[in-house]
Short mmCIF file of C-alpha atoms in Angstrom, two decimals:
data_model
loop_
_atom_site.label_atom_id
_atom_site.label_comp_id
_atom_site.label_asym_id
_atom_site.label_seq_id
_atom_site.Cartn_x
_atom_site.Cartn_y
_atom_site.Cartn_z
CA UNK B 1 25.76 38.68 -49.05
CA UNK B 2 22.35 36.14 -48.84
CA UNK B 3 23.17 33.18 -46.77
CA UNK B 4 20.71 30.78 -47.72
CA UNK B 5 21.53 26.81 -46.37
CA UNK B 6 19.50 23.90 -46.36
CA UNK B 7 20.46 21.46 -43.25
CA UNK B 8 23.21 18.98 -42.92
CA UNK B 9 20.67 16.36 -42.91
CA UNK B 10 21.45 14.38 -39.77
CA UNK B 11 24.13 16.28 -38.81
CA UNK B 12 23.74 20.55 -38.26
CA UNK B 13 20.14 22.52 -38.98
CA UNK B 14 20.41 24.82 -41.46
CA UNK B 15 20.05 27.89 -38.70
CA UNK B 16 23.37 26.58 -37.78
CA UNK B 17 25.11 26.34 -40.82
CA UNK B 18 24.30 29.90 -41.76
CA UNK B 19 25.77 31.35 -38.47
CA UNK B 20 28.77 29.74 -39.12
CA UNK B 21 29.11 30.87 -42.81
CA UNK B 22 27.58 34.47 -41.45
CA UNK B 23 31.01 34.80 -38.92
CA UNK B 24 33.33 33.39 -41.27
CA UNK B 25 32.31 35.79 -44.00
CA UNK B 26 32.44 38.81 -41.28
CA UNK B 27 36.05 37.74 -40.40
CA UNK B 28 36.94 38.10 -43.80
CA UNK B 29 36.02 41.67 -43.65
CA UNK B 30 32.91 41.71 -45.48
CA UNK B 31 29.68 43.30 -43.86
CA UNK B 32 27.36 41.22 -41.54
CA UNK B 33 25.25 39.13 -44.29
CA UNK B 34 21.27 38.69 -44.42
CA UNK B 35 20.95 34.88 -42.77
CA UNK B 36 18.32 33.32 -44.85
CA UNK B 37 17.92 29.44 -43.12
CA UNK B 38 15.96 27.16 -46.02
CA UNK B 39 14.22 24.08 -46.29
CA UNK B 40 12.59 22.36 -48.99
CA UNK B 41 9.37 20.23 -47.17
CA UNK B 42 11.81 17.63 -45.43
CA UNK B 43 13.72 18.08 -42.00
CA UNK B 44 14.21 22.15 -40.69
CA UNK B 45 10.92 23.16 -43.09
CA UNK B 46 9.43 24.71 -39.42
CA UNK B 47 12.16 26.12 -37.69
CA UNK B 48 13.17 28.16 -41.25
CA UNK B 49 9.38 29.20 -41.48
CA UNK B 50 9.25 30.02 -37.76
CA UNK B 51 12.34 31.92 -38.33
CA UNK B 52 11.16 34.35 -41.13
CA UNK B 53 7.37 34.60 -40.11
CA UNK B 54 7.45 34.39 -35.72
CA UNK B 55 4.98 32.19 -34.04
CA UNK B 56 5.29 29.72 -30.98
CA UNK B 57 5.86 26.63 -30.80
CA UNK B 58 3.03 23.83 -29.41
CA UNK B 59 3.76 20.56 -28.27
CA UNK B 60 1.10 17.61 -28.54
CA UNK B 61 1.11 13.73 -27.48
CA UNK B 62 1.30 11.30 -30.33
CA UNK B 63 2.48 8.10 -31.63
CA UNK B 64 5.83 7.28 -33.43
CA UNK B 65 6.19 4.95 -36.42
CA UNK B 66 6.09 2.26 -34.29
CA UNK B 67 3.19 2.97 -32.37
CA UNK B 68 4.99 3.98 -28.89
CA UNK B 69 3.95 7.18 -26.73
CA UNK B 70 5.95 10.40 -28.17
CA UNK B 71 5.97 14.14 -27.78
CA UNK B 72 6.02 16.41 -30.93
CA UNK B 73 6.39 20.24 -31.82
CA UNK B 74 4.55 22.24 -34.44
CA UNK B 75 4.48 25.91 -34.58
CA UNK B 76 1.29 28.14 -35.33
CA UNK B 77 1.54 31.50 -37.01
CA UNK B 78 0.01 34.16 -38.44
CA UNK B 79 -1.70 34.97 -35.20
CA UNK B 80 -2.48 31.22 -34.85
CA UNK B 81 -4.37 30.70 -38.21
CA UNK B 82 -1.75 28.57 -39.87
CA UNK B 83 0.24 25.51 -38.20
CA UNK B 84 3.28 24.35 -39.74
CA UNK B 85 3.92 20.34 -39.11
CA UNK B 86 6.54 18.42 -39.82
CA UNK B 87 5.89 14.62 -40.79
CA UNK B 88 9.62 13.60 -39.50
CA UNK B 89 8.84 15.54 -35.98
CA UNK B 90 6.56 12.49 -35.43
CA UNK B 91 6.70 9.89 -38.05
CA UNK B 92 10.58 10.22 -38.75
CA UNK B 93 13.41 7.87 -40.11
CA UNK B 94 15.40 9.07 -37.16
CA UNK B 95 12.81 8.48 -34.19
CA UNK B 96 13.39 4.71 -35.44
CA UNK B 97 16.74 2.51 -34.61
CA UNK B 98 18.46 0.88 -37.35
CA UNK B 99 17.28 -2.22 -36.19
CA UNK B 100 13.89 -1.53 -35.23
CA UNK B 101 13.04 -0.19 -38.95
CA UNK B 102 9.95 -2.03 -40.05
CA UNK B 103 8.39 -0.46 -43.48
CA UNK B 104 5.40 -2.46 -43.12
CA UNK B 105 4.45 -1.92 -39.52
CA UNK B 106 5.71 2.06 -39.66
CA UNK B 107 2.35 4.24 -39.55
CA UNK B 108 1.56 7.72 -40.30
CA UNK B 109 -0.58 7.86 -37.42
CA UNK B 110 1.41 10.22 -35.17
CA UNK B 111 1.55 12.89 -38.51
CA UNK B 112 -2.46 12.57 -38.49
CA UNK B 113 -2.78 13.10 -34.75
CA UNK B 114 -0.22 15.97 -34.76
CA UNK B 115 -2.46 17.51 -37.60
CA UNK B 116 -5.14 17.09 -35.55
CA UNK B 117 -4.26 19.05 -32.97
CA UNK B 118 -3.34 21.86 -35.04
CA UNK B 119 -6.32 21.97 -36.06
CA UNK B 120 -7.39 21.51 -31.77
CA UNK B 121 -5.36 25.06 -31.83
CA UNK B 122 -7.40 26.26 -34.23
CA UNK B 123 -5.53 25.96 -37.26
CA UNK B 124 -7.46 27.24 -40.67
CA UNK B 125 -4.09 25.86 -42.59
CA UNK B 126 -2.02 23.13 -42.11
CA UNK B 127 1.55 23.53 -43.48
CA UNK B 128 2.81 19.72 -43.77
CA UNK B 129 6.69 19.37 -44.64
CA UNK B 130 6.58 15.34 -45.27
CA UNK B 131 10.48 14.92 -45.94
CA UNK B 132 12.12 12.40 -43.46
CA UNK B 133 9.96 9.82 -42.94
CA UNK B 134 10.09 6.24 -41.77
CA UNK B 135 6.84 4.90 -43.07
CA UNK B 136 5.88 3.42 -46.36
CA UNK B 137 2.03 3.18 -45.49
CA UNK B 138 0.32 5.03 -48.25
CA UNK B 139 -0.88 7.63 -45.36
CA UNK B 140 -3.26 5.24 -44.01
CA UNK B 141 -2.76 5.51 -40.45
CA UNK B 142 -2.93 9.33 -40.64
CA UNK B 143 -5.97 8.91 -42.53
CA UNK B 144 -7.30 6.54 -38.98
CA UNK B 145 -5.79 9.60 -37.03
CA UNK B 146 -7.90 11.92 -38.76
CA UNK B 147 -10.86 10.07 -39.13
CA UNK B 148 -11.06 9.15 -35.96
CA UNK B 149 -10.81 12.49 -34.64
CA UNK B 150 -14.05 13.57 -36.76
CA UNK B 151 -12.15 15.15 -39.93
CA UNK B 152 -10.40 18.65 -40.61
CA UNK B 153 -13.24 20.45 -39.56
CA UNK B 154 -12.59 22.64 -42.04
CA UNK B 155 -9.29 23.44 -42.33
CA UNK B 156 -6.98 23.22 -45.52
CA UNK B 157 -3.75 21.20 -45.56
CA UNK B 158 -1.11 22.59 -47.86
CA UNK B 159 1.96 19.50 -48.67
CA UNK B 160 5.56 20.67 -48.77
CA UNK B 161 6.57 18.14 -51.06
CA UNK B 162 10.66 17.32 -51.07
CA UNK B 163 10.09 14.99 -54.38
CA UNK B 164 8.01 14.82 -57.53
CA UNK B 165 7.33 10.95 -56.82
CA UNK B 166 3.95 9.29 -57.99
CA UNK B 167 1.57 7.57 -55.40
CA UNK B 168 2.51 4.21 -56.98
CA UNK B 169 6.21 4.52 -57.00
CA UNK B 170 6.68 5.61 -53.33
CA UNK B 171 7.97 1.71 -52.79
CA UNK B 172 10.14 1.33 -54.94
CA UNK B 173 11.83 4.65 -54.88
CA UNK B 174 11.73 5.37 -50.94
CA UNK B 175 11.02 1.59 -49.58
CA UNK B 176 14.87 0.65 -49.37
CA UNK B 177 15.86 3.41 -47.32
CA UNK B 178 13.46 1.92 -44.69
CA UNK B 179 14.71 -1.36 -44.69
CA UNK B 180 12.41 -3.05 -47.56
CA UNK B 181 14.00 -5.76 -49.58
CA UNK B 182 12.44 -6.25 -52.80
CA UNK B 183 9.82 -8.85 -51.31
CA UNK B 184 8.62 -6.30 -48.81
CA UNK B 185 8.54 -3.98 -51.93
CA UNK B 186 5.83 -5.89 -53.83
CA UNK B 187 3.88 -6.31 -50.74
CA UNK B 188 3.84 -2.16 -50.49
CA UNK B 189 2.96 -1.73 -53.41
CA UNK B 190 0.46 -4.17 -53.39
CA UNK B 191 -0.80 -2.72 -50.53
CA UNK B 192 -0.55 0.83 -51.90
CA UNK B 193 -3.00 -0.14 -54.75
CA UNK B 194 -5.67 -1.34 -53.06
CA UNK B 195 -6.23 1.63 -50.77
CA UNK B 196 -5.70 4.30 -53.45
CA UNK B 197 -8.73 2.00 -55.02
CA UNK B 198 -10.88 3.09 -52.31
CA UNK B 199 -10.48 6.59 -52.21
CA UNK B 200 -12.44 9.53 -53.55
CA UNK B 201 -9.50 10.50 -55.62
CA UNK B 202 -7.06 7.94 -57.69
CA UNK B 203 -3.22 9.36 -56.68
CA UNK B 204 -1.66 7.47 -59.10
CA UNK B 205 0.25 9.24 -61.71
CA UNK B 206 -0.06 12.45 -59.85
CA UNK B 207 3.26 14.54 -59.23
CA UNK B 208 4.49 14.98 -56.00
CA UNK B 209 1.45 11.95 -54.11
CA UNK B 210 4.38 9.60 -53.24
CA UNK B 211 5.91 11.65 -51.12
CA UNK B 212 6.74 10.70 -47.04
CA UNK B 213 5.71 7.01 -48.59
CA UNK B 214 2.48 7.89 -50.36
CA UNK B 215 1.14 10.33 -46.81
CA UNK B 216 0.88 13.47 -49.87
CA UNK B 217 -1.61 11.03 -52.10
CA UNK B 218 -3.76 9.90 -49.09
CA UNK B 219 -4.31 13.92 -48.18
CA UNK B 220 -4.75 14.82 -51.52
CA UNK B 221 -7.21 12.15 -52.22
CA UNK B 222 -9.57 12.20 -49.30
CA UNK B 223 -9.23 15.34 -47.67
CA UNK B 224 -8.41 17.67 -50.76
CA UNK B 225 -4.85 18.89 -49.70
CA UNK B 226 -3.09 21.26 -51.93
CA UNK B 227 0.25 19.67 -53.14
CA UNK B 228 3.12 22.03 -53.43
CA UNK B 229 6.80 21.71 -54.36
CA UNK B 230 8.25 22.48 -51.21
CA UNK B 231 11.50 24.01 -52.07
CA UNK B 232 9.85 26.64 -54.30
CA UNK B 233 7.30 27.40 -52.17
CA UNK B 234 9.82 27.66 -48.82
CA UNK B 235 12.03 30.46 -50.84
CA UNK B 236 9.01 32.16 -51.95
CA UNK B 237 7.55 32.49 -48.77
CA UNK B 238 10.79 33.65 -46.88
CA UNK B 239 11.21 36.46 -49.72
CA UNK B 240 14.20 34.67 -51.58
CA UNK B 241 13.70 36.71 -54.49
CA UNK B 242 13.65 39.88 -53.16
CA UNK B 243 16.63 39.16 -50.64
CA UNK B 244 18.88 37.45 -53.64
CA UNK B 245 18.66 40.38 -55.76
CA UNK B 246 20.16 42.83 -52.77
CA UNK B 247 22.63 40.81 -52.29
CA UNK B 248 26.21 40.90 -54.07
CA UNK B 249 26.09 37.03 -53.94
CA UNK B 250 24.41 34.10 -52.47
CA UNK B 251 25.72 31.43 -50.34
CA UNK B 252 24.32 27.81 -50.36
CA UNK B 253 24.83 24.42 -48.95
CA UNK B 254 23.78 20.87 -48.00
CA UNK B 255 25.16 18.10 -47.10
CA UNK B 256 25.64 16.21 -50.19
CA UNK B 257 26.27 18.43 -54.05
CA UNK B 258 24.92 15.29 -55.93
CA UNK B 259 22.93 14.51 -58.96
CA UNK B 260 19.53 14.55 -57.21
CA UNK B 261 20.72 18.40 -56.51
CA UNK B 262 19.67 18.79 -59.89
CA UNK B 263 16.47 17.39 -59.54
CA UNK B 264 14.10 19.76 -57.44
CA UNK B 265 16.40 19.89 -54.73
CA UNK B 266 16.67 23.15 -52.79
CA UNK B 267 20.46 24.03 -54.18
CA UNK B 268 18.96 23.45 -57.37
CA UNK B 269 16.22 25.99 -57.41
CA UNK B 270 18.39 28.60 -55.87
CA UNK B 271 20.89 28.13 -58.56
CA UNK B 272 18.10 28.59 -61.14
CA UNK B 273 17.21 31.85 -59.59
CA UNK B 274 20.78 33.00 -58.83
CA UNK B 275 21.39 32.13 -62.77
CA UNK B 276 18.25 34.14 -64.04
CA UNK B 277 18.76 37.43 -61.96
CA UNK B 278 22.07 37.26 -62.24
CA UNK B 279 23.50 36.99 -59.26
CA UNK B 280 26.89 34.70 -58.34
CA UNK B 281 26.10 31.41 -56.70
CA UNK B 282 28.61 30.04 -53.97
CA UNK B 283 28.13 26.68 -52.08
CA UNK B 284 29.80 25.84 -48.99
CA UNK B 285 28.66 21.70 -48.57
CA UNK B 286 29.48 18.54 -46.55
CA UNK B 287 30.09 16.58 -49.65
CA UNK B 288 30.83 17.90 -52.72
CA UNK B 289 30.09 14.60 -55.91
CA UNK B 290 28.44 16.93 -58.42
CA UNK B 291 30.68 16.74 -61.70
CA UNK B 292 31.72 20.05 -63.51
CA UNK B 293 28.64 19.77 -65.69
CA UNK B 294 26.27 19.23 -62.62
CA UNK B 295 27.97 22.87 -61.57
CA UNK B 296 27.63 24.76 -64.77
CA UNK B 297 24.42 23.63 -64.98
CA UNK B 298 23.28 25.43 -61.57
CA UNK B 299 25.79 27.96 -62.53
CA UNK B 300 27.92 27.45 -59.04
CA UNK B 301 31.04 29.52 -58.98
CA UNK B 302 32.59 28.11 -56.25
CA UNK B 303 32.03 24.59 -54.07
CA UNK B 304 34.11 24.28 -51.14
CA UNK B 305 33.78 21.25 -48.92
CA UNK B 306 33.10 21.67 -44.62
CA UNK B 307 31.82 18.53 -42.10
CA UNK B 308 31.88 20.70 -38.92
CA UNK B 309 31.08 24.03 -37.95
CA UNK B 310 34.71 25.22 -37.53
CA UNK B 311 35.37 24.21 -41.08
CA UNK B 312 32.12 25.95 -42.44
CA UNK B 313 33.60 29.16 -40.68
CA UNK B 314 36.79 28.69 -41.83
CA UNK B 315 35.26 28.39 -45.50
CA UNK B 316 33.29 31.24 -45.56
CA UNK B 317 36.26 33.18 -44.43
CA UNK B 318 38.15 31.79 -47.15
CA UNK B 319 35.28 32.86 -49.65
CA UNK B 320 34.79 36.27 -48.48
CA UNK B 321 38.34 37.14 -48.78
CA UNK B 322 38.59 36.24 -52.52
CA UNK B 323 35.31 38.25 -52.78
CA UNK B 324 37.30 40.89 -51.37
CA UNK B 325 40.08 40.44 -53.36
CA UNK B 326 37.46 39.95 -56.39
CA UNK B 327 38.46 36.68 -56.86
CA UNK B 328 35.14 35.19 -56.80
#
């Protein structure tokens, strides 16, 4: 059995989600399954890549979206020749109270200094997951960041994207999740014109630039960073393929089974690799709204729902014994 989660966003890392799968499946009988943590680009995209490739962990002084003093992680592998960064580890929704959310004032900045000093660590390639962010700013105060500290030097940033978003529609799409009524709205994306008007490269219309509020376009305008689907690009690198097809079955969750799983979402791609090779496709998720169609569609056998730990033991016991019985 592959165990292959994406986090509870919010709630339980996806590291945590496959343990608890992992021992409920082993209590069914079954033998101790391959524990394959995934991420797509947004929250967990490190810890899964520190997890399959080793490295250490590195923790610099930045800024949060609001500007205030804050410590962040990245990890460097590969001997130290590649850095993976998370945008959420210092320009996340989550670093920001309910309250306090400001999509105007909320700055990239703390994602360009944290890139920066991956690069301090001597970084060649800079592996930038850019889901969970609080900031609408069309990557302008990473740009500062980076700017300021004299460029890349050299080194090649590589975007984990978690959507396929344009440049120009990062505020409308992601804007109201950071507490943008439509006025503020028209203001971003006012705003969002006129800098991608002064840049080397125009991001709008490109796949994938909107992403963590337009941060992917900035990089991928004026610095040349490669732009990647993140979800693909995760599995691939953590030898999904390879993994899947020794497997008798895969196991997958998140927190939501939704539409948008459908649309270049992590459970999504597995389930279009499970369906071409073959091999059965469980899911074991926090919320489970996808209709019958949505599940035929990524082929899913069998959805069971779990909010806590115990209960995503409890189903994975429950699955491996009807794989036992070969019920499933």
């Amino acid at each position: 059995m592959l165990v292959a989660p994406d986090s509870f966003k919010g709630t339980f890392r996806a590291a945590e989600v496959a343990g608890a799968v992992g021992r409920g499946l082993e209590r069914a009988g079954l033998m101790p399954p391959d524990l394959c943590p995934v991420a797509d680009g947004g929250e967990g995209t490190m810890e899964a890549l520190m997890l399959a490739l080793g490295g250490d962990c590195v923790t610099a002084d930045v800024h949060d979206p609001l500007g205030r003093p804050h410590r962040a992680q990245f990890g460097l592998v590969e001997d130290g020749g590649t850095a993976v960064v998370e945008t959420a580890a210092a320009s996340g929704l989550h670093l920001v109270a309910e309250e306090e959310r400001d999509p105007v004032a909320a700055s990239t900045r703390g994602t360009g200094e944290l890139i920066c000093a991956a690069v301090d660590a001597g970084a060649e390639v800079v592996l930038l997951g850019v889901g969970g962010s609080a900031t609408t700013d069309g990557g302008a105060g990473a740009l500062e960041a980076i700017e300021e500290h004299g460029g890349l030097r050299g080194a090649q940033v590589v975007v984990l994207c978690d959507v396929r978003t344009p440049f120009e529609r990062a505020p409308a799409v992601f804007g109201p999740q950071k507490g943008a009524d439509p006025a503020t709205v028209a203001q971003l994306e006012e705003r969002s014109a006129a800098l991608a008007a002064t840049w080397p490269r125009d991001p709008r219309g490109v796949p994938m630039t909107g992403a963590a509020g337009g941060l992917s376009g900035a990089l991928w305008a004026v610095h040349g960073a490669a732009l990647e689907p993140g979800a693909s690009w995760i599995l691939d690198a953590l030898d999904f393929d390879a993994r899947m097809r020794a497997a008798r079955a895969v196991v997958t969750g998140e927190g939501k089974l939704d539409e948008q799983t459908l649309e270049g979402k992590l459970v999504g791609e597995i389930g279009t690799r499970t369906r071409q090779a073959g091999v059965p496709l469980h899911a074991i998720v926090g919320t489970d709204r996808l209709d019958p169609f949505g599940k035929r569609i990524v082929d899913l056998q069998r959805v069971q729902e779990a909010t806590n730990l115990a209960e995503m033991e409890s189903a994975g016991e429950t699955l491996g014994r009807a794989l036992a019985d070969g019920e499933a």
